[in-house]
PDB file of C-alpha atoms in Angstrom:
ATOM      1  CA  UNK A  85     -43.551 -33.390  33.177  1.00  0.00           C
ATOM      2  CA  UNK A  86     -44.701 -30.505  30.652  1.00  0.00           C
ATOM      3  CA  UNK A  87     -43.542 -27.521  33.012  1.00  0.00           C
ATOM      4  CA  UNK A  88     -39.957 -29.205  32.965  1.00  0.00           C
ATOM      5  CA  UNK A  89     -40.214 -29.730  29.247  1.00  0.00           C
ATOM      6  CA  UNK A  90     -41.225 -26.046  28.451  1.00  0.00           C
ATOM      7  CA  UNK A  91     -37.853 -24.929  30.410  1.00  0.00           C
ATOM      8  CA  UNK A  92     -35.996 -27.132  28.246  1.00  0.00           C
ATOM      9  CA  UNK A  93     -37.416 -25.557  25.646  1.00  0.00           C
ATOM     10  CA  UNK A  94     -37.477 -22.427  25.794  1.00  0.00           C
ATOM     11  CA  UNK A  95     -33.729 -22.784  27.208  1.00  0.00           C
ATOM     12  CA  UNK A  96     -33.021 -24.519  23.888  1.00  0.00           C
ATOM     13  CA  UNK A  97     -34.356 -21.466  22.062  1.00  0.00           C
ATOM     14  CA  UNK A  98     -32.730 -19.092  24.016  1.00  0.00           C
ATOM     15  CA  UNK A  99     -29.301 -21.195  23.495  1.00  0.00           C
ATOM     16  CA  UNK A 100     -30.059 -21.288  20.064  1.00  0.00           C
ATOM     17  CA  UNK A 101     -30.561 -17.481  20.030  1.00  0.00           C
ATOM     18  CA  UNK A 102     -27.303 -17.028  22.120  1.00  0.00           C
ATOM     19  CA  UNK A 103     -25.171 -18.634  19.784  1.00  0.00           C
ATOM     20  CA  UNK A 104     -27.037 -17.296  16.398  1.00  0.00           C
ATOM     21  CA  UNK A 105     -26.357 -13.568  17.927  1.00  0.00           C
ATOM     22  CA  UNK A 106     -22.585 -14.031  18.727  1.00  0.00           C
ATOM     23  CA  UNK A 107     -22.341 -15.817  15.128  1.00  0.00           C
ATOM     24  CA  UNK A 108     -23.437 -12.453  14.106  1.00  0.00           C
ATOM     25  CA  UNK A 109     -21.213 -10.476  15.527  1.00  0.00           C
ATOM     26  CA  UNK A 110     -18.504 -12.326  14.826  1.00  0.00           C
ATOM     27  CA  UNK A 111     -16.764 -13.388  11.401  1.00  0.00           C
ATOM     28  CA  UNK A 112     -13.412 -15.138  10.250  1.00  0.00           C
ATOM     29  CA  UNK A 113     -11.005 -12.885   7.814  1.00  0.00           C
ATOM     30  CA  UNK A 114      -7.774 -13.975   6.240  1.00  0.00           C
ATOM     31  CA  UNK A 115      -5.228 -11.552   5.956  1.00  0.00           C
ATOM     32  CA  UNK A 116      -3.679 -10.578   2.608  1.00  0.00           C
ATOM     33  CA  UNK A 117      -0.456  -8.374   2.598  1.00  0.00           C
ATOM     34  CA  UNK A 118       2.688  -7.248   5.204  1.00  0.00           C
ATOM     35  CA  UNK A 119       2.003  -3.862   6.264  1.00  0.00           C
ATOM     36  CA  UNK A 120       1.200  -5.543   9.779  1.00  0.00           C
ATOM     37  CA  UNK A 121       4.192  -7.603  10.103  1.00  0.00           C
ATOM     38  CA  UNK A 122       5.076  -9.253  12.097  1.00  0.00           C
ATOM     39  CA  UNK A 123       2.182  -8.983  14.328  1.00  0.00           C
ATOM     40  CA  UNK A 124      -0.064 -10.195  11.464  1.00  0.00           C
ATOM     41  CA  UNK A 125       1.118 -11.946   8.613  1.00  0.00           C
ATOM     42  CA  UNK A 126      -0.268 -12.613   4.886  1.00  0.00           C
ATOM     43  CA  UNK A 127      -2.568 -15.653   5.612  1.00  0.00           C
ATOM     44  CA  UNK A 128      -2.870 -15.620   9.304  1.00  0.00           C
ATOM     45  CA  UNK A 129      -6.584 -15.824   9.785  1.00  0.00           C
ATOM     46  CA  UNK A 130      -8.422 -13.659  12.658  1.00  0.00           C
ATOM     47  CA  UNK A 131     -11.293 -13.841  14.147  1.00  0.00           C
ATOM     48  CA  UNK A 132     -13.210 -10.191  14.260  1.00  0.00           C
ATOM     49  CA  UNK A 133     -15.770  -8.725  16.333  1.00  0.00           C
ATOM     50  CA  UNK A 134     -18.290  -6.346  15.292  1.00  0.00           C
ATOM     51  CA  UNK A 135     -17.003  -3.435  17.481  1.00  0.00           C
ATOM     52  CA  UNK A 136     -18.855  -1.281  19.828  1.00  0.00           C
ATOM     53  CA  UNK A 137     -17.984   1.590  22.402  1.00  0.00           C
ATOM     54  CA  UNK A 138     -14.683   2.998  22.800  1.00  0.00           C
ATOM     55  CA  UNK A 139     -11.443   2.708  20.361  1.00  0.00           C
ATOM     56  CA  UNK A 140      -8.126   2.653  21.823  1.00  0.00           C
ATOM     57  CA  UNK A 141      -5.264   3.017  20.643  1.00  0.00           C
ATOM     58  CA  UNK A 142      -3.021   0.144  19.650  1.00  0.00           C
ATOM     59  CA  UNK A 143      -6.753  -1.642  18.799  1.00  0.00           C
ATOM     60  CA  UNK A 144      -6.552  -3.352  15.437  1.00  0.00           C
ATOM     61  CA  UNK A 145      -9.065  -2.490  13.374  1.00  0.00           C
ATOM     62  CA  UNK A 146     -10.745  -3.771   9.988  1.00  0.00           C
ATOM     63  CA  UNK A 147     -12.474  -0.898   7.829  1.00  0.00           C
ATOM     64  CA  UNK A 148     -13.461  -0.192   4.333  1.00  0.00           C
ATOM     65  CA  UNK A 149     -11.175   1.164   1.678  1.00  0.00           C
ATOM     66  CA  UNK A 150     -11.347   4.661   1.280  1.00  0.00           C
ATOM     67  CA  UNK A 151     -10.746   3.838  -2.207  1.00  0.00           C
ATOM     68  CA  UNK A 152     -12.652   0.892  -3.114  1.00  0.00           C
ATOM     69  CA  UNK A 153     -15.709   0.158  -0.448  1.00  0.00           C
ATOM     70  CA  UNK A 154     -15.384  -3.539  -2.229  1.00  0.00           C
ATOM     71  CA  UNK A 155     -11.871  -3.701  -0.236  1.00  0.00           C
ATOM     72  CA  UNK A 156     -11.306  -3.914   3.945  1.00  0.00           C
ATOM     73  CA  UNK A 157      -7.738  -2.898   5.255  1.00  0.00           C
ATOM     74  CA  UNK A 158      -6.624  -3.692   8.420  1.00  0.00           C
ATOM     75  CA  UNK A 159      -4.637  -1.339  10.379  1.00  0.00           C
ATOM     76  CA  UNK A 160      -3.759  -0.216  13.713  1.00  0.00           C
ATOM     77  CA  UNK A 161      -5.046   2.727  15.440  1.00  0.00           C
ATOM     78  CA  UNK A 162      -2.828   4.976  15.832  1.00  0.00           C
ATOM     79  CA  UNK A 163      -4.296   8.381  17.965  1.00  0.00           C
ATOM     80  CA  UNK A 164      -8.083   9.304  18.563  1.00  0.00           C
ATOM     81  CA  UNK A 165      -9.077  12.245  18.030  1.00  0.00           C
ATOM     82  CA  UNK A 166     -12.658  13.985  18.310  1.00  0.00           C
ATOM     83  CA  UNK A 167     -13.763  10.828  16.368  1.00  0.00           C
ATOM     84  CA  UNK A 168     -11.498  10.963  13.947  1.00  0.00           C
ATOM     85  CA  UNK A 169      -8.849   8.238  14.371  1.00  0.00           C
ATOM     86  CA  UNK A 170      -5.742   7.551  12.780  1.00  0.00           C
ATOM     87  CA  UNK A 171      -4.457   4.471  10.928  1.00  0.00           C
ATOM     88  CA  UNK A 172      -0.852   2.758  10.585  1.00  0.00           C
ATOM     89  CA  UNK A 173       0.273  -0.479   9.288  1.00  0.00           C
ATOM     90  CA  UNK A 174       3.132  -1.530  11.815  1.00  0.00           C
ATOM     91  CA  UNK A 175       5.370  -2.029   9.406  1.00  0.00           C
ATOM     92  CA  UNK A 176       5.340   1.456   8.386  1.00  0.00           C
ATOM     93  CA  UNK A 177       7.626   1.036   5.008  1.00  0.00           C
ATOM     94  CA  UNK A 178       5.323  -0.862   3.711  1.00  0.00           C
ATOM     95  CA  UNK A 179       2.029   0.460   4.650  1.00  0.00           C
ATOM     96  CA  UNK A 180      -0.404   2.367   2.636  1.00  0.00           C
ATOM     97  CA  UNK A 181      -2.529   4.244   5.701  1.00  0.00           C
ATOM     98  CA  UNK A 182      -3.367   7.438   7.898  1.00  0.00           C
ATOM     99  CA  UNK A 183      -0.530   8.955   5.613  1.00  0.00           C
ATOM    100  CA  UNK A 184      -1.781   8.522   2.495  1.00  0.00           C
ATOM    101  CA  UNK A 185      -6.355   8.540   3.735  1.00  0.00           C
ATOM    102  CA  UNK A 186      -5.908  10.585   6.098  1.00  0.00           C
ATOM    103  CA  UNK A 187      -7.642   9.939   9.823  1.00  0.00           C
ATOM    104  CA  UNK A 188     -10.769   7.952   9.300  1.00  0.00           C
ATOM    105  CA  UNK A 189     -14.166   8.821  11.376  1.00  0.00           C
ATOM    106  CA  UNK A 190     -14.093   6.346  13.863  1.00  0.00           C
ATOM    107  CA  UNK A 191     -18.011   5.405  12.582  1.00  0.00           C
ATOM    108  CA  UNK A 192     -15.953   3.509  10.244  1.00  0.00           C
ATOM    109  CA  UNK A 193     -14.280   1.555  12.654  1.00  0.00           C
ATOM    110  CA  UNK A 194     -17.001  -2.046  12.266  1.00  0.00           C
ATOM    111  CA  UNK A 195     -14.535  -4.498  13.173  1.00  0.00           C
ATOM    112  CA  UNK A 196     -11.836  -5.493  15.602  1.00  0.00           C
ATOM    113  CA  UNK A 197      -9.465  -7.938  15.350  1.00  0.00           C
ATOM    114  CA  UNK A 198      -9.141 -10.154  18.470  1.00  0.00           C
ATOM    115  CA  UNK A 199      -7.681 -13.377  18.108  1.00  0.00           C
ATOM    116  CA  UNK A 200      -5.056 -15.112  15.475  1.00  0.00           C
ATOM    117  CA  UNK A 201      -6.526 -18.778  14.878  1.00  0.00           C
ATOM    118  CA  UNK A 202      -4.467 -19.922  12.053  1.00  0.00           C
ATOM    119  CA  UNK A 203      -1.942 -20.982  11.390  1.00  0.00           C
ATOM    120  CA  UNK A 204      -1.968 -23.340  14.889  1.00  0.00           C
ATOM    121  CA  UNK A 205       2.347 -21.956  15.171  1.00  0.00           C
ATOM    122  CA  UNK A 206       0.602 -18.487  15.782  1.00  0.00           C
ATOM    123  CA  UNK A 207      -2.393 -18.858  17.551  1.00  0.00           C
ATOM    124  CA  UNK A 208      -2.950 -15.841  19.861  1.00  0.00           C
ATOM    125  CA  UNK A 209      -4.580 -12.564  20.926  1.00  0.00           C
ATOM    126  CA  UNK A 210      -4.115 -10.162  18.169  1.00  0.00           C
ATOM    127  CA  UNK A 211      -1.400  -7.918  20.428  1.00  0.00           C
ATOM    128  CA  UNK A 212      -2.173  -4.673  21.317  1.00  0.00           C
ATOM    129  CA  UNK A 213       0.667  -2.951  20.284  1.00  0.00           C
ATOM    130  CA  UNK A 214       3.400  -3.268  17.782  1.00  0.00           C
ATOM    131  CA  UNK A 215       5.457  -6.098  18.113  1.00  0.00           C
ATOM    132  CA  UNK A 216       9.397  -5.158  17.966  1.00  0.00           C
ATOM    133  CA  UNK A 217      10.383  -8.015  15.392  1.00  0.00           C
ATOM    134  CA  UNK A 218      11.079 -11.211  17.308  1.00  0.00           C
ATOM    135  CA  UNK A 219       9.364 -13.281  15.181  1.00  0.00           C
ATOM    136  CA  UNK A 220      12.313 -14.787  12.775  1.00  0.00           C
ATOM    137  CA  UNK A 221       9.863 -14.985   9.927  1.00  0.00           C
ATOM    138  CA  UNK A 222       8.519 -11.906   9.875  1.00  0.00           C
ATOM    139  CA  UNK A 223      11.862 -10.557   9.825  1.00  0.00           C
ATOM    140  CA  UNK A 224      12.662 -12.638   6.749  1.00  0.00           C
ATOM    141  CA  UNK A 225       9.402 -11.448   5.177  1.00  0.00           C
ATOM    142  CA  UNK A 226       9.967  -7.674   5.869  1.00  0.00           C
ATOM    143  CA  UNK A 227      13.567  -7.965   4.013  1.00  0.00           C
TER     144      UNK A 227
ATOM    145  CA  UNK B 195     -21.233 -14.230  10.349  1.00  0.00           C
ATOM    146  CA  UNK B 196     -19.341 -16.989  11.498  1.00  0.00           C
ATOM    147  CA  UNK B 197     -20.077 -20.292  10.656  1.00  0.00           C
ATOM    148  CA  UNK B 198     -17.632 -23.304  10.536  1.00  0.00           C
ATOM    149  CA  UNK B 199     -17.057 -22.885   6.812  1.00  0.00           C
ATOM    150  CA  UNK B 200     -15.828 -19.174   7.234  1.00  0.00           C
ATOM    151  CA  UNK B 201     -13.893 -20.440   9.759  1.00  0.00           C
ATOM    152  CA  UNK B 202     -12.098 -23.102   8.014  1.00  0.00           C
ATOM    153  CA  UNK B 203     -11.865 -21.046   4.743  1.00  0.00           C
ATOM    154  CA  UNK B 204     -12.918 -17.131   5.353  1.00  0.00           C
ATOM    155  CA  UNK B 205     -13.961 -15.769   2.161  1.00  0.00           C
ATOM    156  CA  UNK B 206     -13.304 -12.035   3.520  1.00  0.00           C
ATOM    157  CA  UNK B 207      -9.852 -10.900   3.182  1.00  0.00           C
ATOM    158  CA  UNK B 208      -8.392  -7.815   4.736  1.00  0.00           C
ATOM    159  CA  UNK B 209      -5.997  -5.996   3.375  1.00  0.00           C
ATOM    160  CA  UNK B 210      -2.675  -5.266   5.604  1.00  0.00           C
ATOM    161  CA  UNK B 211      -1.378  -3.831   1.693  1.00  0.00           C
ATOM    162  CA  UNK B 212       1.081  -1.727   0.299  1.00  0.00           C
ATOM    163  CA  UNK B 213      -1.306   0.364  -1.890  1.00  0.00           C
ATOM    164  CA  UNK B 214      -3.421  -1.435  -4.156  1.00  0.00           C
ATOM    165  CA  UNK B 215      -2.866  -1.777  -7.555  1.00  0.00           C
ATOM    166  CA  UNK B 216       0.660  -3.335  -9.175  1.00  0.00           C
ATOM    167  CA  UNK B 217       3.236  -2.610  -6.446  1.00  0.00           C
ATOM    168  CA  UNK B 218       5.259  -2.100  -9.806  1.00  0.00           C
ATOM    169  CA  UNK B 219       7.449   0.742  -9.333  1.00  0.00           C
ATOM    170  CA  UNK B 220      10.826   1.123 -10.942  1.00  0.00           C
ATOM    171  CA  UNK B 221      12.778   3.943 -12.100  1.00  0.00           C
ATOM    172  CA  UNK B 222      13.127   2.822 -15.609  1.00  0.00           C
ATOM    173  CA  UNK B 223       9.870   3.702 -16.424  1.00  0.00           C
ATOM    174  CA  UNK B 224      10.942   6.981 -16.095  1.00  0.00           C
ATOM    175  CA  UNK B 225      14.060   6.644 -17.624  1.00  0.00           C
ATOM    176  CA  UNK B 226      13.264   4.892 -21.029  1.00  0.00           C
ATOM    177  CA  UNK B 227      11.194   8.110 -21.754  1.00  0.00           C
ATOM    178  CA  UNK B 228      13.856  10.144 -20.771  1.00  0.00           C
ATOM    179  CA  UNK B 229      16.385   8.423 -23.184  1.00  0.00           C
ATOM    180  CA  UNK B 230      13.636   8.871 -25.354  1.00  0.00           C
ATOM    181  CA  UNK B 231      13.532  12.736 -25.418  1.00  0.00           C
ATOM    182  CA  UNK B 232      17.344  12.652 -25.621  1.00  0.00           C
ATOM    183  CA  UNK B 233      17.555  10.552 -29.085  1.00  0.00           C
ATOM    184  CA  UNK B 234      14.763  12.761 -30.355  1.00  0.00           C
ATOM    185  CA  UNK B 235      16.339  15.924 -29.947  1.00  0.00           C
ATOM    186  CA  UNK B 236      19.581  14.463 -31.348  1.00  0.00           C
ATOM    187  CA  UNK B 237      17.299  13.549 -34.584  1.00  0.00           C
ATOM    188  CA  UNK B 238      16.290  16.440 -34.362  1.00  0.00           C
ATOM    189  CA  UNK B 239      19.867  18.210 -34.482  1.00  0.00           C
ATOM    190  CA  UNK B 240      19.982  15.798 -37.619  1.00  0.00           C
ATOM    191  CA  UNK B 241      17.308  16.478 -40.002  1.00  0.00           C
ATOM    192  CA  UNK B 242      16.128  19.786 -41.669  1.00  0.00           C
ATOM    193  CA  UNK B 243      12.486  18.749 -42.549  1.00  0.00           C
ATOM    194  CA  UNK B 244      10.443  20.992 -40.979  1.00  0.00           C
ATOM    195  CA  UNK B 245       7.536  18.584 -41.136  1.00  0.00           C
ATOM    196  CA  UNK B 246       9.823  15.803 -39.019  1.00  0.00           C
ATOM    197  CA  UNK B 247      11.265  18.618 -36.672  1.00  0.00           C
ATOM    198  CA  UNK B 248       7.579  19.478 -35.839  1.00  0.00           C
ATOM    199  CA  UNK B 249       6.609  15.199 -34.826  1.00  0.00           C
ATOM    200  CA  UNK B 250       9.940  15.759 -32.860  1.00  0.00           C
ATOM    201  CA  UNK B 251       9.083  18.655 -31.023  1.00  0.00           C
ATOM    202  CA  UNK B 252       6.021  16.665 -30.542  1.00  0.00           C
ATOM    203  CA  UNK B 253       6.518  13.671 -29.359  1.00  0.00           C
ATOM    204  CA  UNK B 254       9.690  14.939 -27.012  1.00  0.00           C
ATOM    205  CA  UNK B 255       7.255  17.198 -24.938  1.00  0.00           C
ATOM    206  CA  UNK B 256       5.043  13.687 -24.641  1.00  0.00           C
ATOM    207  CA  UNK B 257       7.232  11.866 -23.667  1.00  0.00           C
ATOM    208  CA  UNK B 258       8.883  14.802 -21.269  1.00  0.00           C
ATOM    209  CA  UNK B 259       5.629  14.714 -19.542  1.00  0.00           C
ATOM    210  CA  UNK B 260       5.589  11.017 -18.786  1.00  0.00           C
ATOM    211  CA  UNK B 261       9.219  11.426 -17.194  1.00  0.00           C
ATOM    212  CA  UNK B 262       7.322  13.421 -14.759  1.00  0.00           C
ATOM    213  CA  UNK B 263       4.493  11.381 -14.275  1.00  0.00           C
ATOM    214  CA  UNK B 264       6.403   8.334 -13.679  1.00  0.00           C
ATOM    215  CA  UNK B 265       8.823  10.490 -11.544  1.00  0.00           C
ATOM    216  CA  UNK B 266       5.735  11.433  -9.745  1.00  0.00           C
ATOM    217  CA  UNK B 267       4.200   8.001  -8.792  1.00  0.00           C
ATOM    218  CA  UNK B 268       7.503   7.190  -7.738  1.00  0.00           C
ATOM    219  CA  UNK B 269       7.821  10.104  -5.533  1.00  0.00           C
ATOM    220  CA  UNK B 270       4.313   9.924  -3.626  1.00  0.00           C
ATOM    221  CA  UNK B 271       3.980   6.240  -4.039  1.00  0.00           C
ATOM    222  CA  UNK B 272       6.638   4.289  -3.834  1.00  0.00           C
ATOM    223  CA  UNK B 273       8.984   6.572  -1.165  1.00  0.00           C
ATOM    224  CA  UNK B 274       7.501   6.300   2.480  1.00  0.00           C
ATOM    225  CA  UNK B 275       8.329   8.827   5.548  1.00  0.00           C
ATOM    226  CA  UNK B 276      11.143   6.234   6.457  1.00  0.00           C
ATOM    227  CA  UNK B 277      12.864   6.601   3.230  1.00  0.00           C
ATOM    228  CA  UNK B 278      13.145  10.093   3.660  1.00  0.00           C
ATOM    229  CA  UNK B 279      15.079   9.850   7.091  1.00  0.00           C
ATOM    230  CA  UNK B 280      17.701   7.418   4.963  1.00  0.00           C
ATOM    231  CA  UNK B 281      17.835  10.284   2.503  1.00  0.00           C
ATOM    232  CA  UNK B 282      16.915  13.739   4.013  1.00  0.00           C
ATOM    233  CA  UNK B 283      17.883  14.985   0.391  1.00  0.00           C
ATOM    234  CA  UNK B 284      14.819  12.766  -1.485  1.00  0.00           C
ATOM    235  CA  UNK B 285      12.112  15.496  -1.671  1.00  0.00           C
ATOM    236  CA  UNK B 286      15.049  17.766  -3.141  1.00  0.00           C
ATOM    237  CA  UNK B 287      15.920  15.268  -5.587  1.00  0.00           C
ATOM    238  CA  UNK B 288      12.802  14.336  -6.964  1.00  0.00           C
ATOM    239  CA  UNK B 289      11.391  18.281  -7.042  1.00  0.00           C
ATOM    240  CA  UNK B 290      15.216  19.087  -9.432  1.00  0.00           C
ATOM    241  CA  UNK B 291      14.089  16.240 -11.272  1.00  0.00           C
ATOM    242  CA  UNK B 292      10.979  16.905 -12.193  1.00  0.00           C
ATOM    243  CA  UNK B 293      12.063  20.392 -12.669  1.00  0.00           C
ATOM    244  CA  UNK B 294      14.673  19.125 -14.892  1.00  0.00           C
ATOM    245  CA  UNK B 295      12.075  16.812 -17.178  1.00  0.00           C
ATOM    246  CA  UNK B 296      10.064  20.193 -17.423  1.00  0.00           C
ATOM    247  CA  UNK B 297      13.203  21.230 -19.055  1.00  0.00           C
ATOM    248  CA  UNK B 298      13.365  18.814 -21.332  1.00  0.00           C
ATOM    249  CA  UNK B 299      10.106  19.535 -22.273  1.00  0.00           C
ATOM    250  CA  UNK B 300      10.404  22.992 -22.992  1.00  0.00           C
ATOM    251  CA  UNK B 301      14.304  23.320 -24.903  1.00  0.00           C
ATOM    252  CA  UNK B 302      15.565  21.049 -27.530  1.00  0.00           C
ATOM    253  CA  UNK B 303      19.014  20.537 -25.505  1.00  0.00           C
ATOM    254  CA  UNK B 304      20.802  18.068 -25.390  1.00  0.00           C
ATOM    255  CA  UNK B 305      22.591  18.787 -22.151  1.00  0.00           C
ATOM    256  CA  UNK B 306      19.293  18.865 -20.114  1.00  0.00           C
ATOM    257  CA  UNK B 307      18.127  15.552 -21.259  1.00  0.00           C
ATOM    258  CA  UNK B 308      21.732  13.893 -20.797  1.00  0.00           C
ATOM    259  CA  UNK B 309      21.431  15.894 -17.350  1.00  0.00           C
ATOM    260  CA  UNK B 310      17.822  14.415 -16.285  1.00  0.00           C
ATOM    261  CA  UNK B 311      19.074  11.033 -17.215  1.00  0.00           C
ATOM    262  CA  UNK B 312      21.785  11.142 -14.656  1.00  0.00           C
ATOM    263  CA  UNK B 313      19.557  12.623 -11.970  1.00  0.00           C
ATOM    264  CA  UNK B 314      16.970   9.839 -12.819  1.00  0.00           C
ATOM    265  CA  UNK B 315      20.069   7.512 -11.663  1.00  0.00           C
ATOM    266  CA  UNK B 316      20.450   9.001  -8.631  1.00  0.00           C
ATOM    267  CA  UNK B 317      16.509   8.233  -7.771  1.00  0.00           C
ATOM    268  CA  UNK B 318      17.466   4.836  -8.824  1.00  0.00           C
ATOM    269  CA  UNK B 319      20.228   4.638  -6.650  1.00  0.00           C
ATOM    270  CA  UNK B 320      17.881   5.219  -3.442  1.00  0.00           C
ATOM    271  CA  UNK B 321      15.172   3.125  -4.929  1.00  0.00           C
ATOM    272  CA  UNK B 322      17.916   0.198  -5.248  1.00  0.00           C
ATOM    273  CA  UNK B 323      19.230   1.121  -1.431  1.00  0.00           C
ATOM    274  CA  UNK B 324      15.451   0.655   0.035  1.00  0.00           C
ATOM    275  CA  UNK B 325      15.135  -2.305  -2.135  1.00  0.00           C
ATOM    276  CA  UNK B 326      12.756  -1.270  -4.302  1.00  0.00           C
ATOM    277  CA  UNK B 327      14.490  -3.720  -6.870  1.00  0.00           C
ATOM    278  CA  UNK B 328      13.632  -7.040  -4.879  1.00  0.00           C
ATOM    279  CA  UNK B 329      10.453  -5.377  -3.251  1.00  0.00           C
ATOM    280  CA  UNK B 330       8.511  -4.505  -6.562  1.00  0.00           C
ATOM    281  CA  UNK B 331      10.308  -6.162  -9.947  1.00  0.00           C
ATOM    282  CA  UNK B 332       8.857  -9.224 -10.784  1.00  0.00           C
ATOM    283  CA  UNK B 333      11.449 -11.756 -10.845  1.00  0.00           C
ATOM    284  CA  UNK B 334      12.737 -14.065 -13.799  1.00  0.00           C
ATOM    285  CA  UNK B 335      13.038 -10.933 -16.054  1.00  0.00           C
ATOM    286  CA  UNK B 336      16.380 -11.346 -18.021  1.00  0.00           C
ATOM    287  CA  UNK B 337      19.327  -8.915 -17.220  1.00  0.00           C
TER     288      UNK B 337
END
């Protein structure tokens, strides 16, 4: 029956469409570094979403080096303020950030961090705030 | 974009870093050109050619000025806010220091560049009680 075949169709497209857009706006990083131990560790792998509307804080963020737009940090945010917003790594001692850039403009913000996929031992939301150190390895790490 | 091989692998790393480029900092830097000034201005004490004096004069203010640069880096780079609450005295130390290696750089006395060598030692001290030794020294160098 055409009619029923044009539905499938253009439901197919639209499918097809769905998924292609949300591909978009998504991407997979790996992580490279401690400053965000232990809530991320170097090779955990996220998955990031381009982000839109509001910033809170205790979001974690992905943005460009201020020093070298071939690099991305990712940080925490910190405060907002009149769309500047601030920066830290959670582990602050070893964290180059807010304190060094300054606050960022929050147009810089293109990426959140959402969800830890790897490796399978931490699989999780990407927590919104810092984590106090129960994680055994990260405390190793941090030394 | 995410697609199942950025998933599996992601090509884009984020940086949760420590600064970006060695991670290398150690107070000898700092002091091997500070031993430096002091053997020069001992040859100095030792030779009356006024042509030799002059390459001491020289190459002591050089190598004054890279006391303070390494001093410097280690100051704004290495040191983080938390440091300072272990040593409430660190900003103190490091601006005598420097002070000191402009000292050095400016007089052809002994006694000032014996003096900055044992205030280096006390920057080493707190760089060796955050461990700075095991944090940024490559290992495997021989003792």
């Amino acid at each position: 029956m055409p009619r029923r075949w044009l539905v499938a169709i253009l439901g197919a497209a639209a499918g097809t469409a769905a998924v292609a857009y949300a591909a978009r706006r998504l991407d997979a990083v790996a992580v490279r570094g401690l400053s965000m131990a232990p809530a991320l560790l170097p090779g955990d792998r996220l998955l990031v979403v381009r982000h839109r509307g509001r910033l809170r804080p205790g979001h974690v963020v992905v943005v460009s080096d201020p020093r070298d737009a071939t690099r991305e940090l990712v940080k925490r945010v910190s405060t907002l303020d009149a769309g500047r917003v601030s920066l830290l790594g959670d582990n602050r001692a070893e964290s180059t950030d807010t304190r060094v850039f300054g606050p960022f403009p929050a147009s810089a913000v293109r990426w959140r961090a959402v969800l830890r996929y790897w490796p399978p031992s931490r699989i999780g939301f990407v927590p919104s705030s810092i984590s106090t150190g129960s994680d055994p390895a990260a405390h190793a790490l941090s030394g | 974009m995410l697609t199942l091989r950025s998933i599996l692998r992601p090509a884009r790393v984020v940086d949760a870093h420590c600064d970006i480029p060695c991670g290398i900092y150690d107070p000898e830097q700092a002091r091997i050109e500070a031993e430096s000034c002091l053997r020069i201005i001992e040859k100095y004490e030792g030779n009356e050619d006024p042509l030799f004096r002059a390459r001491c004069v020289h190459v002591k203010e050089e190598r004054a000025e890279l006391v303070k640069h390494h001093l410097d880096v280690l100051w704004h780079d290495y040191f983080k806010p938390e440091h300072l609450e272990k040593y409430p005295d660190l900003h103190e130390t490091f601006w005598k220091a420097t002070k000191q290696a402009s000292k050095v750089k400016q007089s052809l006395d002994a006694g000032a560049a014996k003096e900055l060598l044992s205030m280096i030692d006390s920057i080493d001290e707190m760089w060796k009680a955050t461990g700075g030794l095991e944090k940024t020294r490559v290992s495997g160098r021989p003792s």
